[in-house]
mmCIF file of C-alpha atoms in Angstrom:
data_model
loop_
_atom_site.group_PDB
_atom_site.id
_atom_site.type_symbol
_atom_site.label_atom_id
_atom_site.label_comp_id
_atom_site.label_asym_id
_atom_site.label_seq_id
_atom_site.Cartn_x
_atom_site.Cartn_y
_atom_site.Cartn_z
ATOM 1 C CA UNK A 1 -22.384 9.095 12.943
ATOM 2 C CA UNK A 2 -22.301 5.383 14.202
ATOM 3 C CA UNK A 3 -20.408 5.236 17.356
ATOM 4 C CA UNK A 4 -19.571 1.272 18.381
ATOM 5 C CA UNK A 5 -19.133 -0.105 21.426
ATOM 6 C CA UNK A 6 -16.290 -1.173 22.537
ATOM 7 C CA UNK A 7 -15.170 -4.806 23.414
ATOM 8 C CA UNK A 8 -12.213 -6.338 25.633
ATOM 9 C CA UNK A 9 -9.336 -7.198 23.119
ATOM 10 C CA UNK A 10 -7.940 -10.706 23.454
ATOM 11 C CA UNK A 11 -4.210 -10.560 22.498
ATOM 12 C CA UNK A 12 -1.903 -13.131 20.999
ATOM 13 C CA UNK A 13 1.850 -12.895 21.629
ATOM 14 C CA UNK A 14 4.148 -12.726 18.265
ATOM 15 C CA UNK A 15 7.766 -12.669 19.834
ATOM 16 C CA UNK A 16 9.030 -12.248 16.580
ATOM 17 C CA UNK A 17 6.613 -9.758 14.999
ATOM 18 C CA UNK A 18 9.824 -7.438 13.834
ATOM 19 C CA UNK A 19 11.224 -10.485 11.776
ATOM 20 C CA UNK A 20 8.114 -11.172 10.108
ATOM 21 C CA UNK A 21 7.578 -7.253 9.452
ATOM 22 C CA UNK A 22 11.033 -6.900 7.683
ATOM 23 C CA UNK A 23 10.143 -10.588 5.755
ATOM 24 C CA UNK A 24 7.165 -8.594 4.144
ATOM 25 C CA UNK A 25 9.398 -6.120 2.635
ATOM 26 C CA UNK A 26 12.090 -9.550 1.211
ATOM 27 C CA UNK A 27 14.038 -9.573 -1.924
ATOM 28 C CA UNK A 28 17.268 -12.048 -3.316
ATOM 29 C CA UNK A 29 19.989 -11.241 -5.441
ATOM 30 C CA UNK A 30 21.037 -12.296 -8.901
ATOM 31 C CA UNK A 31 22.799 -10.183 -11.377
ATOM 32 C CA UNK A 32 20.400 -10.970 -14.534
ATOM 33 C CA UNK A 33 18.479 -8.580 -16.185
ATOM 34 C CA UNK A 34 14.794 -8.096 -16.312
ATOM 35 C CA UNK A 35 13.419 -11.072 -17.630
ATOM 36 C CA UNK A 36 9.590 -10.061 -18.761
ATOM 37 C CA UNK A 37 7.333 -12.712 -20.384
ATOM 38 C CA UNK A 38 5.897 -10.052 -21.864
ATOM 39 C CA UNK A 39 8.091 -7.870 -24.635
ATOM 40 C CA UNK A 40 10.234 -5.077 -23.102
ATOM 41 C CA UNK A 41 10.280 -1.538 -23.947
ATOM 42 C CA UNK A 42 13.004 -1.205 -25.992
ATOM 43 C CA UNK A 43 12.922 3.053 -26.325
ATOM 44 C CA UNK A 44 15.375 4.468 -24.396
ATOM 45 C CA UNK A 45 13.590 6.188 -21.053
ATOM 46 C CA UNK A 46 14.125 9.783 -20.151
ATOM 47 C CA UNK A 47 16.213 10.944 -17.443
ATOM 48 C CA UNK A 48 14.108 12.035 -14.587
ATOM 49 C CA UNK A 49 12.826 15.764 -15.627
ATOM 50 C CA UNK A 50 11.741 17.909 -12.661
ATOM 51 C CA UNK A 51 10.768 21.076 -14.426
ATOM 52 C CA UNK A 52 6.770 21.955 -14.341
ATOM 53 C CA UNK A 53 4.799 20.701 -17.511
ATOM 54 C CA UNK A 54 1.864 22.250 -19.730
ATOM 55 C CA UNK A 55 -0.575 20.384 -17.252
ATOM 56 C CA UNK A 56 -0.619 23.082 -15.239
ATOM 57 C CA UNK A 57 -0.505 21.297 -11.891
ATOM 58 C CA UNK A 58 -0.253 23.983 -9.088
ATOM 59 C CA UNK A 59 2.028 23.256 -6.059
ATOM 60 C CA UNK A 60 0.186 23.487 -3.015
ATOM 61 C CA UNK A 61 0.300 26.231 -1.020
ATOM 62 C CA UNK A 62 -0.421 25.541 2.906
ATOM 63 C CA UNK A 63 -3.374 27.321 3.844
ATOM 64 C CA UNK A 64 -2.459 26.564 7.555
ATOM 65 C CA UNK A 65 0.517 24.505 9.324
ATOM 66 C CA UNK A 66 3.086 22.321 8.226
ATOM 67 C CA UNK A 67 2.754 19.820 5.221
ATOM 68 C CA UNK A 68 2.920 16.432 6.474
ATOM 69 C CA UNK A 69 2.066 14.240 3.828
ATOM 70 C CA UNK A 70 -0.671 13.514 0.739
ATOM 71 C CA UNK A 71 -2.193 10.445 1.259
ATOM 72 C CA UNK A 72 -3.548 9.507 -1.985
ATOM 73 C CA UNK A 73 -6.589 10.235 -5.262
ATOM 74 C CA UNK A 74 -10.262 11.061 -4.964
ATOM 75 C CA UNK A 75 -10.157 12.059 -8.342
ATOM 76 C CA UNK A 76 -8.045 12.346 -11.173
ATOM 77 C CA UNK A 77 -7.321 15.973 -10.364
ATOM 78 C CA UNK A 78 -7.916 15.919 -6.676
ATOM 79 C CA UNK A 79 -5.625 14.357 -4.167
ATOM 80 C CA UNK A 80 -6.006 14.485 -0.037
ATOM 81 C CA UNK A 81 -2.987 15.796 2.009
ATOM 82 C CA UNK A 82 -2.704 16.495 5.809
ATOM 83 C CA UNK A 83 -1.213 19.518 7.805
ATOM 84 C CA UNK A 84 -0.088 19.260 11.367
ATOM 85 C CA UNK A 85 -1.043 22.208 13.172
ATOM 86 C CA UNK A 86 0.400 22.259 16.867
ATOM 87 C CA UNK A 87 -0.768 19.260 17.824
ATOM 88 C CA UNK A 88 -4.047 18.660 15.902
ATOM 89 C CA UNK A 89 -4.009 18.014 12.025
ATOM 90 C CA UNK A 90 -6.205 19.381 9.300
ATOM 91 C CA UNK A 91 -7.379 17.358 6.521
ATOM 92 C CA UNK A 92 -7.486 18.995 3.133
ATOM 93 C CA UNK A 93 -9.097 17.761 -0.362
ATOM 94 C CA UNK A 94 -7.275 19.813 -3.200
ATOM 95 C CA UNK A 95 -7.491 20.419 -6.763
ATOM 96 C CA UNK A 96 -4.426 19.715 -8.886
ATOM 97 C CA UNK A 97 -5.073 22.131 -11.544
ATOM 98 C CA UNK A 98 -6.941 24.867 -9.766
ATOM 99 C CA UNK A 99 -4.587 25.237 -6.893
ATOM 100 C CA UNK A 100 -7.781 24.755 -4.321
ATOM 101 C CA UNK A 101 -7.077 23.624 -0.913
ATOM 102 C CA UNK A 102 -10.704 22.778 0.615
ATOM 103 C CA UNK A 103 -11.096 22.141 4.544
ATOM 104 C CA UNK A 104 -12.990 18.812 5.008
ATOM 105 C CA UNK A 105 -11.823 17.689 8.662
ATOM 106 C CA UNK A 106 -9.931 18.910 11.375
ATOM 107 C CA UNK A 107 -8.823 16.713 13.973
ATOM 108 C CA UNK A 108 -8.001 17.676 17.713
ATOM 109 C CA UNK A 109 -5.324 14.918 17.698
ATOM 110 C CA UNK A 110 -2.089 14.248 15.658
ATOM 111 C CA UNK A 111 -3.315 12.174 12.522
ATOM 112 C CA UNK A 112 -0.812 8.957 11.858
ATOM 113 C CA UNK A 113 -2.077 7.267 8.581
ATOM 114 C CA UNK A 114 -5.113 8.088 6.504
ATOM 115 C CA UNK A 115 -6.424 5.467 4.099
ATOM 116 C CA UNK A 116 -9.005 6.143 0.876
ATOM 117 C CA UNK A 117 -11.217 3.619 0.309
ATOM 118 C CA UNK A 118 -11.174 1.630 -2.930
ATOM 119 C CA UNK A 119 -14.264 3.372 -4.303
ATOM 120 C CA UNK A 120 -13.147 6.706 -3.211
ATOM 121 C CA UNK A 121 -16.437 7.686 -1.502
ATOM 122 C CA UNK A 122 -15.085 7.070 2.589
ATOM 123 C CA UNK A 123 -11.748 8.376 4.733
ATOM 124 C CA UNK A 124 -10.376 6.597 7.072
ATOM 125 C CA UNK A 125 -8.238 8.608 9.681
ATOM 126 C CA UNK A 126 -6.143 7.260 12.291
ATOM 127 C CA UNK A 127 -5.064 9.706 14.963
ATOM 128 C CA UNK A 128 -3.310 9.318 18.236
ATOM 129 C CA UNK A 129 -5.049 10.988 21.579
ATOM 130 C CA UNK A 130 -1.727 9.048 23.224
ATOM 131 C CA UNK A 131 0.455 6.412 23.231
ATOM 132 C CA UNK A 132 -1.593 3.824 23.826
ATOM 133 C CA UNK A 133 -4.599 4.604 22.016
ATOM 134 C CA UNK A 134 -5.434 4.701 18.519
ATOM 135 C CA UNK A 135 -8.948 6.948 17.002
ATOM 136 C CA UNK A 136 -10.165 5.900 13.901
ATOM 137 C CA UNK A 137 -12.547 7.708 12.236
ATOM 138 C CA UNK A 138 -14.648 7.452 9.328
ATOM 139 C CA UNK A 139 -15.611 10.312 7.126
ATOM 140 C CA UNK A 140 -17.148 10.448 3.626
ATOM 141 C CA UNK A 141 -15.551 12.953 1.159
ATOM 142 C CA UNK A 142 -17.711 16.414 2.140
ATOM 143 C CA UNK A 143 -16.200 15.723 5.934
ATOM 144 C CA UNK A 144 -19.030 14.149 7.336
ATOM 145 C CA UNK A 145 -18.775 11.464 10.284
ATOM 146 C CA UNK A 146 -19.653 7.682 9.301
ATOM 147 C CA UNK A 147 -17.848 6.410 12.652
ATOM 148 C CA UNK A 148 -15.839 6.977 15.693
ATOM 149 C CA UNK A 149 -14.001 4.023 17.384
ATOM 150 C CA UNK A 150 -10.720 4.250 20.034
ATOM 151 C CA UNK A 151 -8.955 0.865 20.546
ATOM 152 C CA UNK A 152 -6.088 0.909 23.006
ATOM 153 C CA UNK A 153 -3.332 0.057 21.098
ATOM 154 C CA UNK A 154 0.454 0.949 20.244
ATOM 155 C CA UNK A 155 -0.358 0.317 16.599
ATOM 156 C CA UNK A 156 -2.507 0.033 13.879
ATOM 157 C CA UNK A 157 -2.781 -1.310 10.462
ATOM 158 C CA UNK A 158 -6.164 -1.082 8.090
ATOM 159 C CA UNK A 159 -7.125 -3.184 4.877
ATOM 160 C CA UNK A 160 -10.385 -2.177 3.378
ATOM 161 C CA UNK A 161 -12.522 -4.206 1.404
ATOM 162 C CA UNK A 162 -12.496 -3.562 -2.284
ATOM 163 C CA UNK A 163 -15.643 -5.482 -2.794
ATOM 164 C CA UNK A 164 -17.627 -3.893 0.238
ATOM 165 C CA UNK A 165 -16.243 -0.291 1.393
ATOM 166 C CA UNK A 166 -18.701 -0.486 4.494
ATOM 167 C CA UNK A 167 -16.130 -3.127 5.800
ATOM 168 C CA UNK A 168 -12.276 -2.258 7.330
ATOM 169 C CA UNK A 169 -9.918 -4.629 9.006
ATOM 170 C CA UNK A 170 -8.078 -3.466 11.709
ATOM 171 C CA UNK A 171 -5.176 -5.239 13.362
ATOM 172 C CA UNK A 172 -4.571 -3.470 16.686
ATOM 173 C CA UNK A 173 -1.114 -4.146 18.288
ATOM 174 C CA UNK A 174 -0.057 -3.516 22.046
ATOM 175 C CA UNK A 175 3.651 -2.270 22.931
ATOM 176 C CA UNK A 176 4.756 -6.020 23.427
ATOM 177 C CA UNK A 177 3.480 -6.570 19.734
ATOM 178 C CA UNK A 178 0.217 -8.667 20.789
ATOM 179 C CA UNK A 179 -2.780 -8.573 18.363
ATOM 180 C CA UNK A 180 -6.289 -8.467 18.012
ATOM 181 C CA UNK A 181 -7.735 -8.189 14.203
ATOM 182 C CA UNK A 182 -11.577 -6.843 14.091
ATOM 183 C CA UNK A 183 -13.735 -6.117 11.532
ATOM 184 C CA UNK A 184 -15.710 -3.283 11.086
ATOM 185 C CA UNK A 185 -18.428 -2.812 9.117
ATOM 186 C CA UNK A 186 -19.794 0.895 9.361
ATOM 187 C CA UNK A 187 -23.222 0.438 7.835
ATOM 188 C CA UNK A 188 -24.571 -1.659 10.354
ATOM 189 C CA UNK A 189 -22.330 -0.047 13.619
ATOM 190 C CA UNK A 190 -20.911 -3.499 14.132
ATOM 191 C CA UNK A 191 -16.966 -4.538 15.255
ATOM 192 C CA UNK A 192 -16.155 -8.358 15.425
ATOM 193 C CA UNK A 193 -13.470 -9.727 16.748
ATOM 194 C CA UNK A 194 -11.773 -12.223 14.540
ATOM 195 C CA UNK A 195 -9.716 -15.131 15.553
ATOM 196 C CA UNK A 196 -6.911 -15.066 12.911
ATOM 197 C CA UNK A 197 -3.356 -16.186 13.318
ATOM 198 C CA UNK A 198 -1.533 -13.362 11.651
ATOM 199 C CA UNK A 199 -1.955 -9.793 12.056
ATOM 200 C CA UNK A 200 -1.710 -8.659 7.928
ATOM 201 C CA UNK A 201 -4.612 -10.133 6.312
ATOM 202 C CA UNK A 202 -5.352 -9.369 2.772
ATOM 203 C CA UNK A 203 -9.108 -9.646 1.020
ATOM 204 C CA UNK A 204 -9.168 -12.639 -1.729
ATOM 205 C CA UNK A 205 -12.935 -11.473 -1.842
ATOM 206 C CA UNK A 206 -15.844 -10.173 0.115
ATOM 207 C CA UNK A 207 -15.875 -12.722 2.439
ATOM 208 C CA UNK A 208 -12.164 -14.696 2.121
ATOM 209 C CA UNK A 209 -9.094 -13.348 3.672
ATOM 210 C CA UNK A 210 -5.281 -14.194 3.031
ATOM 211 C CA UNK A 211 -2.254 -14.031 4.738
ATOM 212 C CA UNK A 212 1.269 -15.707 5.122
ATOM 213 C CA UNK A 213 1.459 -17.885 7.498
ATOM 214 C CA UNK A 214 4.816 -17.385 9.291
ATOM 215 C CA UNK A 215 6.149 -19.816 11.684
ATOM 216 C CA UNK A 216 6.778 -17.927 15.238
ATOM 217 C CA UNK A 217 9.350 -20.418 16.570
ATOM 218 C CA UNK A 218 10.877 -20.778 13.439
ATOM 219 C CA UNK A 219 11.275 -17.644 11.390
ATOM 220 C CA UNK A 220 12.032 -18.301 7.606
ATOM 221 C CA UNK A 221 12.176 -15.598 4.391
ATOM 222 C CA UNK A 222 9.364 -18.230 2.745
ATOM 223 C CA UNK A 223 6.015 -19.531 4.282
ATOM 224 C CA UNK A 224 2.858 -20.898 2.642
ATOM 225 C CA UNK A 225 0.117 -18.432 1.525
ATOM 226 C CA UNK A 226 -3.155 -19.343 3.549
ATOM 227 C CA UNK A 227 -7.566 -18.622 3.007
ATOM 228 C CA UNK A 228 -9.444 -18.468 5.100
ATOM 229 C CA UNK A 229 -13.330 -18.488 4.505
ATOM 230 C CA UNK A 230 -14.897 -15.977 7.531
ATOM 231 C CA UNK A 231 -18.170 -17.246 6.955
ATOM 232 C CA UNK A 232 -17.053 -21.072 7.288
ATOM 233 C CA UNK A 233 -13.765 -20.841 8.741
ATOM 234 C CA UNK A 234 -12.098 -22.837 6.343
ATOM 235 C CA UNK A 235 -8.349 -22.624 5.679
ATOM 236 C CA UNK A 236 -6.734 -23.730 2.513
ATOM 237 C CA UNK A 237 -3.406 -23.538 1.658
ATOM 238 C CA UNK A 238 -2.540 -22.142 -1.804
ATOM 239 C CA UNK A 239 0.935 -22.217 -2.607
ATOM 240 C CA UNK A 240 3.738 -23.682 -0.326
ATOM 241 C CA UNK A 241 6.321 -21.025 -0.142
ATOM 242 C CA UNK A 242 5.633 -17.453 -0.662
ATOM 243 C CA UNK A 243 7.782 -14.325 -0.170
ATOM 244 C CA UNK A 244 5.635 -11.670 -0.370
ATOM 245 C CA UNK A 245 1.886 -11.287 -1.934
ATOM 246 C CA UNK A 246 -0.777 -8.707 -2.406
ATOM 247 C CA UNK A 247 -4.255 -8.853 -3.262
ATOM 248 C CA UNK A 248 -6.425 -6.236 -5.657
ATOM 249 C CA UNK A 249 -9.868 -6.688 -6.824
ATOM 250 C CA UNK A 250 -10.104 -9.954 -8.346
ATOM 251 C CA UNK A 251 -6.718 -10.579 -8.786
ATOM 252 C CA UNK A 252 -3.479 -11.641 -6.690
ATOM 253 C CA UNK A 253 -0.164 -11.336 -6.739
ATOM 254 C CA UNK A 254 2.342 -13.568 -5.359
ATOM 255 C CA UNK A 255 6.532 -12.929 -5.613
ATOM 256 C CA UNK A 256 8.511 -16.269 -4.742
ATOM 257 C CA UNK A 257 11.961 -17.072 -5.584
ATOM 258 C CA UNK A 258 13.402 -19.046 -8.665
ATOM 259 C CA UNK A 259 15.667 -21.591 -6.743
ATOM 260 C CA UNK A 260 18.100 -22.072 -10.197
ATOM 261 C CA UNK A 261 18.119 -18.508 -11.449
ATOM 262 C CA UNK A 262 17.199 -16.610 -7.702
ATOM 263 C CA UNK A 263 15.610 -14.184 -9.388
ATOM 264 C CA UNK A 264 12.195 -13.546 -7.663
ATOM 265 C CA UNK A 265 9.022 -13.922 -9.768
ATOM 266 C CA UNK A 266 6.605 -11.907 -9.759
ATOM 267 C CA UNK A 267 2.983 -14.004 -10.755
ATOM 268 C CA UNK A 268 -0.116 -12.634 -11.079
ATOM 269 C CA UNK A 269 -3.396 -15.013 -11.058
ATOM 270 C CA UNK A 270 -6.916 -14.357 -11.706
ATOM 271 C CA UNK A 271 -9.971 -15.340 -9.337
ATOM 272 C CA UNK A 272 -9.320 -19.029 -10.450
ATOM 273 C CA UNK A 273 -6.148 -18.956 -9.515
ATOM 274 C CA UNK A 274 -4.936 -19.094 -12.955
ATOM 275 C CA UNK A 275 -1.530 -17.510 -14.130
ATOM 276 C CA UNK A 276 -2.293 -14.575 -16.544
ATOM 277 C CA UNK A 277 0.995 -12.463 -16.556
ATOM 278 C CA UNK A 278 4.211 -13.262 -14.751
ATOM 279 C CA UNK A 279 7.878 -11.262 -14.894
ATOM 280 C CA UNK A 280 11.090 -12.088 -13.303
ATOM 281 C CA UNK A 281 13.505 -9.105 -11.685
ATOM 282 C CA UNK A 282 17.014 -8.995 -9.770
ATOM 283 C CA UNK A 283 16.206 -8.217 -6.132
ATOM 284 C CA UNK A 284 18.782 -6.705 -3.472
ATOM 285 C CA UNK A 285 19.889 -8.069 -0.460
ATOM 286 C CA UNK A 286 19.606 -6.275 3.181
ATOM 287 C CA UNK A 287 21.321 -8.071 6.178
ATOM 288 C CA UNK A 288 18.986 -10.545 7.211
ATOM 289 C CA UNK A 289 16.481 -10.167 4.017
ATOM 290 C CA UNK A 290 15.750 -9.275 1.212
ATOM 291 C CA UNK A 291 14.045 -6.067 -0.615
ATOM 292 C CA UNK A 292 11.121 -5.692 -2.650
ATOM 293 C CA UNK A 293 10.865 -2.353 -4.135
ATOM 294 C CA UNK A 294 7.622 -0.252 -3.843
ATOM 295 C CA UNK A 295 4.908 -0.899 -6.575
ATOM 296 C CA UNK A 296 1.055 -0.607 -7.253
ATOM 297 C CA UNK A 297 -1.376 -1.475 -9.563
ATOM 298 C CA UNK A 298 -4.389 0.312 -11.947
ATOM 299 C CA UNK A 299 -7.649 -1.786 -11.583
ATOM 300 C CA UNK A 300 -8.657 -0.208 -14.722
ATOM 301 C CA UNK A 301 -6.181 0.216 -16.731
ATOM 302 C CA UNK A 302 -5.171 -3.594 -15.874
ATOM 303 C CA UNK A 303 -1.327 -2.215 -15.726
ATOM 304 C CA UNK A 304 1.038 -3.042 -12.807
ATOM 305 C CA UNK A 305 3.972 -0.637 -11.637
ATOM 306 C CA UNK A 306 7.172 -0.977 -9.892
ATOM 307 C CA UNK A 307 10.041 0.296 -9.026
ATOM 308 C CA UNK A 308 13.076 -2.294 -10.549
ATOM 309 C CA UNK A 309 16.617 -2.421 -9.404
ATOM 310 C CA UNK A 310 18.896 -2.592 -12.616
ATOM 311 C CA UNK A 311 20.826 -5.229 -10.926
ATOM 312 C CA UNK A 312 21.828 -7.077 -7.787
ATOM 313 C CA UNK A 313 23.730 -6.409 -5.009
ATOM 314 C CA UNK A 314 23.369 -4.987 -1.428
ATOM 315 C CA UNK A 315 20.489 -2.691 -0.401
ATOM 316 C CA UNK A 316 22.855 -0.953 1.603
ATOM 317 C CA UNK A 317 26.076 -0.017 -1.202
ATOM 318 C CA UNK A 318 23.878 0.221 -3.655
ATOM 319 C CA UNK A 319 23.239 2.873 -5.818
ATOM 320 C CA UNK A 320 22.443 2.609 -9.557
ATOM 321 C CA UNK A 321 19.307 3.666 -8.959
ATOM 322 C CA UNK A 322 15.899 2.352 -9.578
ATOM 323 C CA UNK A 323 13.795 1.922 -13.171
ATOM 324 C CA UNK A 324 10.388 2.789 -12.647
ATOM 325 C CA UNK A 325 8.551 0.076 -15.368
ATOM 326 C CA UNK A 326 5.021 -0.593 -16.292
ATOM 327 C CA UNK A 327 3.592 -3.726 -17.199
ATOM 328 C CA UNK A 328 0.508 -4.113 -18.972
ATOM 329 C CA UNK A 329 -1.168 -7.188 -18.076
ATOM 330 C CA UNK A 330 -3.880 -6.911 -21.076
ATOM 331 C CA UNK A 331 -1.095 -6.429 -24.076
ATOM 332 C CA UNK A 332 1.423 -8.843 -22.148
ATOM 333 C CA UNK A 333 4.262 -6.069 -22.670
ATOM 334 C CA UNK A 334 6.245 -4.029 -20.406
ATOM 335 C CA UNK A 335 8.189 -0.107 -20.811
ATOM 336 C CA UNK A 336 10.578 1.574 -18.774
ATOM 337 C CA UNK A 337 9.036 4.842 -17.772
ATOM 338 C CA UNK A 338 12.115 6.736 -16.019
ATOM 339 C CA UNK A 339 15.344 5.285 -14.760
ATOM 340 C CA UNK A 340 17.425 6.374 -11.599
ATOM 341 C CA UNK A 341 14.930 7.021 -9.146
ATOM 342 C CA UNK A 342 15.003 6.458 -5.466
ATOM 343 C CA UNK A 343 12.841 3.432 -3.912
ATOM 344 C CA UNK A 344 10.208 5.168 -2.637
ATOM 345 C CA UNK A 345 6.199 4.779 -2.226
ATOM 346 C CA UNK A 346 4.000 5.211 -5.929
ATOM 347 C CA UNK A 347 0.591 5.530 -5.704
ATOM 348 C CA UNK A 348 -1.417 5.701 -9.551
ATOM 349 C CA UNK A 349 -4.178 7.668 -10.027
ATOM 350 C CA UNK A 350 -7.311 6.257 -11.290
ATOM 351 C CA UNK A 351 -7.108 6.583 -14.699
ATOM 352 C CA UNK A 352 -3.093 5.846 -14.534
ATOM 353 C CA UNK A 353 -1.617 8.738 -16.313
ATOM 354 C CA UNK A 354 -0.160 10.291 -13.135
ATOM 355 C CA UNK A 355 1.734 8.681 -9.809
ATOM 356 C CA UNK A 356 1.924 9.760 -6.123
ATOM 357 C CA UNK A 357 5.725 10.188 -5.450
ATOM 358 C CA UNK A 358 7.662 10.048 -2.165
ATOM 359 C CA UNK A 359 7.583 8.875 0.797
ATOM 360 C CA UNK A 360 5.536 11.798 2.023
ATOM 361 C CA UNK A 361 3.964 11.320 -1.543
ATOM 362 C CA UNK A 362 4.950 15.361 -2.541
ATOM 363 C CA UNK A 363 6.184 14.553 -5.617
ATOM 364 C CA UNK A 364 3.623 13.783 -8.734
ATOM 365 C CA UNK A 365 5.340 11.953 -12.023
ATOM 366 C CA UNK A 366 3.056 12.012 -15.128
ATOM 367 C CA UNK A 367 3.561 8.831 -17.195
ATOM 368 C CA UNK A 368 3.136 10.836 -20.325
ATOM 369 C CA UNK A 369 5.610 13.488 -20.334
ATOM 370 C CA UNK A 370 8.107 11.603 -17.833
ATOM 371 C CA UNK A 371 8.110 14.600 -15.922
ATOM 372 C CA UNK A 372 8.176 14.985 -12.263
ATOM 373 C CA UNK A 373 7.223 17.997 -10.150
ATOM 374 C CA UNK A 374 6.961 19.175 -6.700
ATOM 375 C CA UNK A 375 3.667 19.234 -5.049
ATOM 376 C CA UNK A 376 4.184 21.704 -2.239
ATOM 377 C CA UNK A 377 5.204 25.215 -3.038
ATOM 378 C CA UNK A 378 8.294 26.031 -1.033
#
C-alpha cells in the first residue's frame, strides 16, 4: 500500500458554488416531442413489470447491517454494495445469480461514495473519520490496499481516468466551498496539486481535462466549454455556450439549447470533435433552472441511455412520468424501453443488457424482458 504525503491545500473562493452545482443538473421547457435524428421506436413499450424473471437474479440478503446502497458492476453478474454497520461500513462484492455476498473491505469509518474504476480492476472509497476530513482509499477487487490519503475537507468529488486507471482527480472542498483539485496517480505514490479554475473537471483524454467555465460574478444557465492541456497548460475554448456536458472514452457529449425550438440538444462528437449522433428532447423547468434527467452510456455497446420527460412543464407539478429510451449511436436509431418511471440514477452494466436502478441503485431493470426487480430481500 502507497501511503502519500500530504501537502498544504491552497483554496480558491467560489461564492456561488451552489448556483453553479444546480446549473450542472439544467434543463428548458418546450412542449414538442422527442425529436431523434435517428428513427424512433415505434413498438409500444411495456408498462414497468416488477415481478422476478427467469434470470434468476437473487435479492440480496444482508449478511451484516443495514443496506446502504450498490454502487455499481465488476462484472456482468457481480455488482458492489455497502452496509453501514454502527458506525463503520462493510464493503461487499456479490453475485447476481448465485446470491453470494463476499467480504472484501471493512472500513472503521462511515463510507460516503464509492467509485469503480473504468476498467473495473480498482475501488475507490471515500469515508468520513469527521466532518472535516475526507479518507480515500484505494483497493483492487480481492480487498487489497493500493493507497491511503486523508485531505481535510467538507467535500469530495472523484473523476477517474478512463485512459489511465492509476490516475483519480479529486476536488476537495472546505465548508465555505473553497477548492483545491489534485491528481493522484497511485502507481507512482504521487498527488499534484493542480491549478484549475473550476472544481468538476472531466477527462477529454489521458492528459486533457474539460470543464465549464462559469462566470463567479455573473452566474448564467450557459458558459463556454474549456481544455485544458496539463502537460502544456493550454486552454482552448470549444464551444461558446454549453449547458451541461460529459465526457466517456473517446467521445463527448455536450446538451445546449435550441434558441427557436428550446428544446435542448443533446450532441455527441468523436475525438475530432466531429458530430456523429445528435437527438433533441423537452426538458422541465425547476425555479431558477432547468433539469436534465439521469442518463449513462455503454462504451461497448456504443448505445446511450436516458431517462426522457414525455413533455414540458415544471419539475415540481409534474408527473407523467419519465420514458426510459436507448439510443444506439452505431445504427443511428432510438427505442423506448419502459415508460413512467421516476428520474432517478441508471447505471448499465458492461455488456448493456441490465441497468442499476435507484437512487440507492436497489433496483436492477433488464433491457430484455423490461422487467424490474428488487435487489435487497426485505
Amino acid at each position: 500500500m502507497i501511503q502519500i504525503k500530504e501537502s498544504a491545500p491552497r483554496g480558491i473562493a467560489i461564492t456561488v458554488f451552489l448556483i453553479v452545482l444546480t446549473l450542472l443538473l439544467g434543463a428548458c421547457a418546450d412542449h414538442k416531442q422527442i425529436k431523434s435524428k435517428g428513427s424512433a421506436g415505434t413498438e409500444k413499450p411495456k408498462a414497468p413489470n416488477t415481478e422476478k424473471s427467469d434470470q434468476q437474479v437473487i435479492p440480496i440478503s444482508i449478511p451484516d447491517g443495514e443496506f446502504y446502497k450498490s454502487f455499481g458492476w465488476l462484472t456482468e453478474e457481480e455488482i458492489v454494495y455497502i452496509t453501514n454497520v454502527g458506525q463503520s461500513s462493510n464493503v461487499y462484492r456479490y453475485h447476481l445469480l448465485t446470491g453470494k455476498s463476499e467480504l472484501i473491505y471493512k472500513s472503521e469509518f462511515p463510507i460516503v461514495t464509492v467509485q469503480i474504476s473504468p476498467s473495473k480492476s480498482f475501488i475507490l472509497i471515500h469515508s468520513s473519520p469527521s466532518s472535516y476530513e475526507g479518507l480515500v482509499t484505494i483497493i483492487d477487487t480481492k480487498g487489497n490496499e493500493k493507497l491511503k490519503q486523508s485531505f481535510p475537507s467538507y467535500e469530495l468529488s472523484f473523476e477517474w481516468n478512463p485512459y489511465d486507471d492509476s490516475k483519480v482527480l479529486v476536488s476537495a472542498f472546505s465548508e465555505d466551498w473553497d477548492f483545491n483539485v489534485f491528481l493522484l496517480d497511485f502507481k507512482f505514490g504521487e498527488k499534484k496539486e493542480l491549478s484549475l479554475p473550476q472544481p468538476f473537471n472531466k477527462w477529454m483524454s489521458a492528459n486533457e481535462l474539460a470543464f465549464i467555465n462559469w462566470d463567479q460574478e455573473h452566474p448564467s444557465l450557459f458558459a463556454p466549454l474549456i481544455k485544458k492541456g496539463l502537460n502544456n497548460g493550454v486552454e482552448k475554448t470549444l464551444f461558446p455556450t454549453v449547458l451541461q456536458f460529459s465526457t466517456f472514452k473517446d467521445l463527448l457529449l455536450k446538451i445546449e439549447i435550441n434558441d427557436h425550438s428550446q428544446l435542448a440538444r443533446y450532441s455527441f462528437l468523436d475525438k475530432d470533435l466531429q458530430e456523429i449522433y445528435s437527438f433533441s428532447n423537452p426538458l422541465l423547468t425547476k425555479y431558477s433552472d432547468w433539469l436534465v434527467p439521469y442518463f449513462d452510456y455503454n462504451e461497448k455497446e456504443k448505445e446511450f441511455i436516458t431517462l426522457n420527460a414525455v413533455k414540458d412543464g415544471e419539475a415540481d407539478v409534474y408527473t407523467e412520468g419519465f420514458n426510459l429510451v436507448a439510443y444506439d449511436l452505431k445504427k443511428d436509431s432510438s427505442q423506448i424501453i419502459l415508460t413512467g418511471l421516476k428520474n432517478a440514477p441508471i447505471m448499465i452494466s458492461p455488456s448493456g443488457k441490465t441497468i442499476l436502478y435507484g437512487e440507492r441503485f436497489d433496483k436492477i431493470i433488464d433491457l430484455d424482458t423490461k422487467k424490474i426487480f428488487d435487489l435487497v430481500k426485505e
